[in-house]
């Protein structure tokens, strides 16, 4: 039980110890700080992806959403309207994209893959047309501090990531909406028959996914001071990979946000460790793929064991009851 619950954290600890021994540069505090900073944006995107995947969907347009938020944020910042308004407008764009995805999936009943893949193409295309494929310089001092500053030994962006994790944990485990998300992801039809507003839950889940993707896009703007239309193209698959390694089921209904934190750090540590060991960058995707396959395989094995146990326990109880009655 202990290994099942804290397995990812044990793997993370083993990786950190092994890489610290193998590479003195890996254990340098500045490098460890870089790992936290470099992976926090993907972690924030994964927070939204976790909600969507637990509800039974996923979003391939989070990269386009993040890039759009960065470009919109850069454009608004040039009007000198202040950091708060810049961030709010960029986040609103992300929520709108998420709501459109959710509406098409929940109400029109278009497959999540088709909907979000098409939305990614539409948003990216419009962004390139509007900007004429040119980057937009912008940002504010506050955004730059949030994306690159530090609070003691911790990067501020990692603190933002931690706040997002806590917010999602509270949402999923302490609210009625969170209960609905798990219910809809586990069995949408049964949830509907039980009175759960399935369509609203799905739409809100995708709206939250767009919100977190836009938030990461705003922080990306803070890191680079540039709104790049072609940025964040690898976010969708990387965020899904984090969720899968973290034990979030692609079929919905299963997942814990604390394991998503561990998965984010594991993949970040592996990538950084390979760099520190001067491993060819061509090997890095292969290693990441092996890690994902291993995580999915172990998850499937554990679920089969749980299903077998769930069948055996009632049978054993009924057998014991029959024996007592006969005696």
Short mmCIF file of C-alpha atoms in Angstrom, two decimals, residues 1-314:
data_model
loop_
_atom_site.label_atom_id
_atom_site.label_comp_id
_atom_site.label_asym_id
_atom_site.label_seq_id
_atom_site.Cartn_x
_atom_site.Cartn_y
_atom_site.Cartn_z
CA UNK A 1 0.00 0.00 0.00
CA UNK A 2 2.83 2.39 0.88
CA UNK A 3 4.62 1.75 -2.42
CA UNK A 4 1.37 2.12 -4.38
CA UNK A 5 0.57 5.45 -2.76
CA UNK A 6 4.03 6.97 -2.72
CA UNK A 7 5.65 5.04 -5.58
CA UNK A 8 6.25 8.08 -7.77
CA UNK A 9 7.85 9.98 -4.91
CA UNK A 10 10.12 7.03 -4.19
CA UNK A 11 11.13 6.93 -7.87
CA UNK A 12 11.79 10.68 -7.77
CA UNK A 13 13.97 10.34 -4.67
CA UNK A 14 15.97 7.48 -6.22
CA UNK A 15 16.50 9.48 -9.42
CA UNK A 16 17.69 12.57 -7.54
CA UNK A 17 20.12 10.54 -5.41
CA UNK A 18 21.48 8.58 -8.39
CA UNK A 19 21.95 11.66 -10.56
CA UNK A 20 23.50 13.60 -7.69
CA UNK A 21 26.10 10.85 -7.33
CA UNK A 22 26.69 10.54 -11.08
CA UNK A 23 26.92 14.27 -11.79
CA UNK A 24 28.23 16.88 -9.32
CA UNK A 25 26.75 19.61 -11.50
CA UNK A 26 23.26 18.09 -11.12
CA UNK A 27 23.23 18.58 -7.35
CA UNK A 28 24.31 22.20 -7.66
CA UNK A 29 21.59 24.32 -5.97
CA UNK A 30 21.39 26.61 -9.00
CA UNK A 31 20.69 23.60 -11.25
CA UNK A 32 18.03 22.25 -8.90
CA UNK A 33 16.43 25.68 -8.91
CA UNK A 34 16.49 25.61 -12.72
CA UNK A 35 14.65 22.27 -12.74
CA UNK A 36 11.83 23.76 -10.68
CA UNK A 37 11.64 26.90 -12.83
CA UNK A 38 11.84 25.17 -16.20
CA UNK A 39 9.10 22.63 -15.45
CA UNK A 40 6.63 24.82 -13.60
CA UNK A 41 4.91 26.08 -16.75
CA UNK A 42 4.25 22.55 -17.97
CA UNK A 43 3.09 21.67 -14.47
CA UNK A 44 0.54 24.49 -14.55
CA UNK A 45 -0.74 23.27 -17.92
CA UNK A 46 -0.91 19.74 -16.49
CA UNK A 47 -3.11 21.02 -13.65
CA UNK A 48 -5.78 21.94 -16.17
CA UNK A 49 -5.16 18.79 -18.20
CA UNK A 50 -5.69 16.70 -15.06
CA UNK A 51 -9.17 18.13 -14.55
CA UNK A 52 -10.08 17.53 -18.20
CA UNK A 53 -8.70 13.99 -18.26
CA UNK A 54 -10.42 12.98 -15.01
CA UNK A 55 -13.68 14.28 -16.51
CA UNK A 56 -13.15 11.97 -19.47
CA UNK A 57 -11.51 14.27 -22.04
CA UNK A 58 -8.26 15.94 -22.96
CA UNK A 59 -7.18 19.05 -24.83
CA UNK A 60 -4.72 19.19 -27.72
CA UNK A 61 -5.17 22.96 -28.05
CA UNK A 62 -3.51 24.00 -24.77
CA UNK A 63 -0.34 24.93 -26.65
CA UNK A 64 -2.22 27.20 -29.04
CA UNK A 65 -4.14 28.63 -26.07
CA UNK A 66 -0.91 29.39 -24.22
CA UNK A 67 0.64 31.04 -27.27
CA UNK A 68 -2.50 33.12 -27.81
CA UNK A 69 -2.48 34.26 -24.18
CA UNK A 70 1.16 35.27 -24.51
CA UNK A 71 0.52 37.25 -27.70
CA UNK A 72 -2.61 38.89 -26.31
CA UNK A 73 -0.79 39.72 -23.08
CA UNK A 74 2.12 41.25 -24.98
CA UNK A 75 -0.26 43.32 -27.13
CA UNK A 76 -2.29 44.58 -24.16
CA UNK A 77 0.86 45.41 -22.17
CA UNK A 78 1.94 47.82 -24.90
CA UNK A 79 -1.17 49.87 -24.11
CA UNK A 80 0.15 50.40 -20.56
CA UNK A 81 -3.09 49.28 -18.91
CA UNK A 82 -1.29 47.65 -16.00
CA UNK A 83 -0.33 44.10 -15.10
CA UNK A 84 -3.69 43.14 -13.60
CA UNK A 85 -5.73 44.03 -16.67
CA UNK A 86 -3.13 42.45 -18.95
CA UNK A 87 -3.32 39.17 -17.07
CA UNK A 88 -7.12 39.19 -16.79
CA UNK A 89 -7.61 39.75 -20.53
CA UNK A 90 -5.13 37.00 -21.41
CA UNK A 91 -6.80 34.57 -18.98
CA UNK A 92 -10.23 35.45 -20.37
CA UNK A 93 -9.05 34.47 -23.85
CA UNK A 94 -7.98 31.08 -22.52
CA UNK A 95 -11.31 30.54 -20.76
CA UNK A 96 -13.22 31.43 -23.93
CA UNK A 97 -11.24 28.93 -26.01
CA UNK A 98 -11.83 26.28 -23.34
CA UNK A 99 -15.56 27.01 -23.23
CA UNK A 100 -15.84 26.67 -27.00
CA UNK A 101 -14.05 23.31 -26.79
CA UNK A 102 -16.32 22.23 -23.96
CA UNK A 103 -19.46 23.30 -25.78
CA UNK A 104 -18.54 21.39 -28.94
CA UNK A 105 -17.66 18.28 -26.93
CA UNK A 106 -20.52 18.36 -24.41
CA UNK A 107 -23.39 19.83 -26.40
CA UNK A 108 -22.56 19.12 -30.05
CA UNK A 109 -21.00 15.79 -29.01
CA UNK A 110 -17.90 15.99 -31.19
CA UNK A 111 -15.01 13.75 -30.13
CA UNK A 112 -12.50 15.51 -27.83
CA UNK A 113 -9.57 14.56 -30.06
CA UNK A 114 -11.20 15.97 -33.19
CA UNK A 115 -12.50 19.09 -31.44
CA UNK A 116 -9.30 20.12 -29.71
CA UNK A 117 -7.04 19.18 -32.62
CA UNK A 118 -9.18 21.30 -34.94
CA UNK A 119 -9.30 24.12 -32.39
CA UNK A 120 -5.51 24.06 -32.14
CA UNK A 121 -5.25 24.43 -35.92
CA UNK A 122 -7.85 27.21 -36.05
CA UNK A 123 -6.37 29.22 -33.18
CA UNK A 124 -2.78 28.81 -34.39
CA UNK A 125 -3.75 29.77 -37.93
CA UNK A 126 -5.67 32.87 -36.87
CA UNK A 127 -2.81 33.87 -34.58
CA UNK A 128 -0.30 33.64 -37.40
CA UNK A 129 -2.59 35.62 -39.72
CA UNK A 130 -3.27 38.39 -37.21
CA UNK A 131 0.39 38.76 -36.21
CA UNK A 132 1.69 38.12 -39.73
CA UNK A 133 3.90 35.47 -38.13
CA UNK A 134 5.76 38.16 -36.20
CA UNK A 135 6.58 38.08 -32.50
CA UNK A 136 5.21 40.86 -30.34
CA UNK A 137 7.46 42.38 -27.72
CA UNK A 138 5.75 43.19 -24.44
CA UNK A 139 5.28 42.26 -20.82
CA UNK A 140 5.51 44.04 -17.49
CA UNK A 141 7.99 44.12 -14.64
CA UNK A 142 5.59 42.24 -12.37
CA UNK A 143 5.16 39.45 -14.93
CA UNK A 144 8.89 39.19 -15.38
CA UNK A 145 9.36 38.88 -11.61
CA UNK A 146 6.62 36.24 -11.38
CA UNK A 147 8.24 34.21 -14.16
CA UNK A 148 11.95 34.60 -13.33
CA UNK A 149 12.21 35.92 -9.76
CA UNK A 150 12.84 33.98 -6.57
CA UNK A 151 11.36 33.79 -3.09
CA UNK A 152 14.26 32.59 -0.98
CA UNK A 153 15.51 29.36 -2.58
CA UNK A 154 12.34 28.82 -4.62
CA UNK A 155 11.53 30.32 -8.03
CA UNK A 156 8.37 32.43 -7.90
CA UNK A 157 6.94 30.52 -10.87
CA UNK A 158 7.24 27.29 -8.87
CA UNK A 159 5.35 28.93 -6.01
CA UNK A 160 2.63 29.84 -8.53
CA UNK A 161 2.63 26.22 -9.68
CA UNK A 162 2.26 25.06 -6.07
CA UNK A 163 -0.68 27.42 -5.57
CA UNK A 164 -2.33 25.99 -8.69
CA UNK A 165 -1.79 22.46 -7.35
CA UNK A 166 -3.41 23.31 -4.02
CA UNK A 167 -6.33 25.01 -5.78
CA UNK A 168 -6.94 21.97 -8.00
CA UNK A 169 -6.60 19.61 -5.02
CA UNK A 170 -9.24 21.58 -3.09
CA UNK A 171 -11.47 21.73 -6.17
CA UNK A 172 -11.29 18.00 -6.84
CA UNK A 173 -11.42 16.68 -3.28
CA UNK A 174 -13.39 19.24 -1.28
CA UNK A 175 -16.13 20.49 -3.61
CA UNK A 176 -19.26 19.10 -5.21
CA UNK A 177 -17.87 20.00 -8.62
CA UNK A 178 -14.83 17.80 -7.96
CA UNK A 179 -17.09 14.89 -7.06
CA UNK A 180 -19.00 15.47 -10.28
CA UNK A 181 -15.77 15.51 -12.32
CA UNK A 182 -14.80 12.05 -11.08
CA UNK A 183 -18.35 10.80 -11.54
CA UNK A 184 -18.65 12.07 -15.12
CA UNK A 185 -15.25 10.68 -16.04
CA UNK A 186 -16.09 7.30 -14.54
CA UNK A 187 -19.50 6.92 -16.20
CA UNK A 188 -21.16 9.90 -17.87
CA UNK A 189 -24.42 8.08 -18.59
CA UNK A 190 -24.87 6.84 -15.02
CA UNK A 191 -23.98 10.32 -13.74
CA UNK A 192 -26.66 11.86 -15.94
CA UNK A 193 -29.24 9.40 -14.64
CA UNK A 194 -28.17 10.31 -11.09
CA UNK A 195 -28.89 13.98 -11.70
CA UNK A 196 -25.35 15.20 -12.34
CA UNK A 197 -25.24 18.14 -14.83
CA UNK A 198 -22.85 16.28 -17.12
CA UNK A 199 -22.66 18.86 -19.89
CA UNK A 200 -22.01 21.76 -17.53
CA UNK A 201 -19.31 19.77 -15.74
CA UNK A 202 -17.59 18.98 -19.03
CA UNK A 203 -17.78 22.57 -20.25
CA UNK A 204 -16.43 23.95 -16.97
CA UNK A 205 -13.63 21.37 -16.99
CA UNK A 206 -12.46 22.54 -20.40
CA UNK A 207 -12.85 26.18 -19.38
CA UNK A 208 -10.53 25.50 -16.44
CA UNK A 209 -8.13 23.76 -18.79
CA UNK A 210 -8.05 26.87 -20.97
CA UNK A 211 -7.59 29.04 -17.87
CA UNK A 212 -4.49 27.15 -16.70
CA UNK A 213 -3.04 27.01 -20.22
CA UNK A 214 -3.51 30.77 -20.57
CA UNK A 215 -1.91 31.29 -17.15
CA UNK A 216 1.14 29.35 -18.29
CA UNK A 217 1.17 31.42 -21.49
CA UNK A 218 1.20 34.66 -19.49
CA UNK A 219 4.14 33.38 -17.43
CA UNK A 220 5.91 32.36 -20.65
CA UNK A 221 5.55 35.98 -21.74
CA UNK A 222 7.11 37.02 -18.44
CA UNK A 223 10.09 34.74 -19.06
CA UNK A 224 10.76 35.88 -22.61
CA UNK A 225 9.13 39.35 -22.85
CA UNK A 226 7.92 38.20 -26.27
CA UNK A 227 4.57 36.91 -27.48
CA UNK A 228 5.55 34.23 -29.98
CA UNK A 229 2.69 32.85 -32.15
CA UNK A 230 4.47 29.55 -32.71
CA UNK A 231 5.44 29.00 -29.06
CA UNK A 232 4.26 26.16 -26.80
CA UNK A 233 3.66 23.69 -29.61
CA UNK A 234 4.86 20.77 -27.47
CA UNK A 235 2.70 21.60 -24.44
CA UNK A 236 -0.28 19.32 -25.23
CA UNK A 237 1.62 16.04 -25.49
CA UNK A 238 4.00 16.89 -22.66
CA UNK A 239 1.11 17.79 -20.34
CA UNK A 240 -0.72 14.58 -21.24
CA UNK A 241 2.51 12.64 -20.65
CA UNK A 242 2.84 14.17 -17.19
CA UNK A 243 -0.74 13.23 -16.35
CA UNK A 244 -0.31 9.68 -17.63
CA UNK A 245 2.90 9.17 -15.65
CA UNK A 246 1.05 10.64 -12.67
CA UNK A 247 -1.60 7.93 -12.91
CA UNK A 248 -4.44 9.94 -14.44
CA UNK A 249 -6.51 7.55 -16.56
CA UNK A 250 -6.98 8.41 -20.21
CA UNK A 251 -10.45 6.90 -19.91
CA UNK A 252 -11.38 9.28 -17.08
CA UNK A 253 -12.53 8.98 -13.50
CA UNK A 254 -9.13 8.31 -11.91
CA UNK A 255 -6.30 10.62 -10.90
CA UNK A 256 -4.68 12.53 -8.05
CA UNK A 257 -3.16 15.98 -8.45
CA UNK A 258 -0.36 15.26 -5.93
CA UNK A 259 0.91 12.49 -8.21
CA UNK A 260 0.89 14.95 -11.11
CA UNK A 261 3.37 17.07 -9.13
CA UNK A 262 5.64 14.04 -8.70
CA UNK A 263 5.36 13.18 -12.41
CA UNK A 264 6.22 16.75 -13.42
CA UNK A 265 9.38 16.64 -11.31
CA UNK A 266 10.32 13.13 -12.48
CA UNK A 267 10.21 14.03 -16.16
CA UNK A 268 12.00 17.31 -15.46
CA UNK A 269 14.73 15.59 -13.44
CA UNK A 270 15.24 12.96 -16.16
CA UNK A 271 15.59 15.58 -18.90
CA UNK A 272 17.94 17.73 -16.84
CA UNK A 273 19.97 14.72 -15.67
CA UNK A 274 20.51 13.53 -19.22
CA UNK A 275 21.74 17.01 -20.14
CA UNK A 276 24.10 17.09 -17.17
CA UNK A 277 25.48 13.69 -18.17
CA UNK A 278 26.01 14.98 -21.73
CA UNK A 279 23.68 12.37 -23.20
CA UNK A 280 22.74 13.08 -26.80
CA UNK A 281 19.49 15.05 -27.06
CA UNK A 282 18.31 12.44 -29.57
CA UNK A 283 18.12 9.90 -26.75
CA UNK A 284 16.00 12.09 -24.50
CA UNK A 285 12.63 11.55 -26.23
CA UNK A 286 13.33 7.80 -26.26
CA UNK A 287 14.03 7.76 -22.53
CA UNK A 288 10.91 9.84 -21.84
CA UNK A 289 8.86 7.44 -23.96
CA UNK A 290 10.18 4.44 -22.03
CA UNK A 291 9.27 6.14 -18.74
CA UNK A 292 5.73 6.81 -19.98
CA UNK A 293 5.27 3.24 -21.21
CA UNK A 294 6.58 1.85 -17.91
CA UNK A 295 4.24 4.11 -15.93
CA UNK A 296 1.20 3.10 -17.99
CA UNK A 297 2.11 -0.59 -17.77
CA UNK A 298 2.51 -0.47 -13.99
CA UNK A 299 -0.74 1.44 -13.69
CA UNK A 300 -2.59 -1.19 -15.73
CA UNK A 301 -1.10 -4.01 -13.64
CA UNK A 302 -2.15 -2.29 -10.41
CA UNK A 303 -5.69 -1.75 -11.70
CA UNK A 304 -6.05 -5.41 -12.68
CA UNK A 305 -4.90 -6.42 -9.22
CA UNK A 306 -7.40 -4.06 -7.62
CA UNK A 307 -10.22 -5.45 -9.78
CA UNK A 308 -9.29 -9.02 -8.87
CA UNK A 309 -9.14 -8.09 -5.19
CA UNK A 310 -12.50 -6.35 -5.43
CA UNK A 311 -14.05 -9.55 -6.83
CA UNK A 312 -12.39 -11.89 -4.33
CA UNK A 313 -13.23 -9.96 -1.16
CA UNK A 314 -17.06 -10.11 -1.56
#
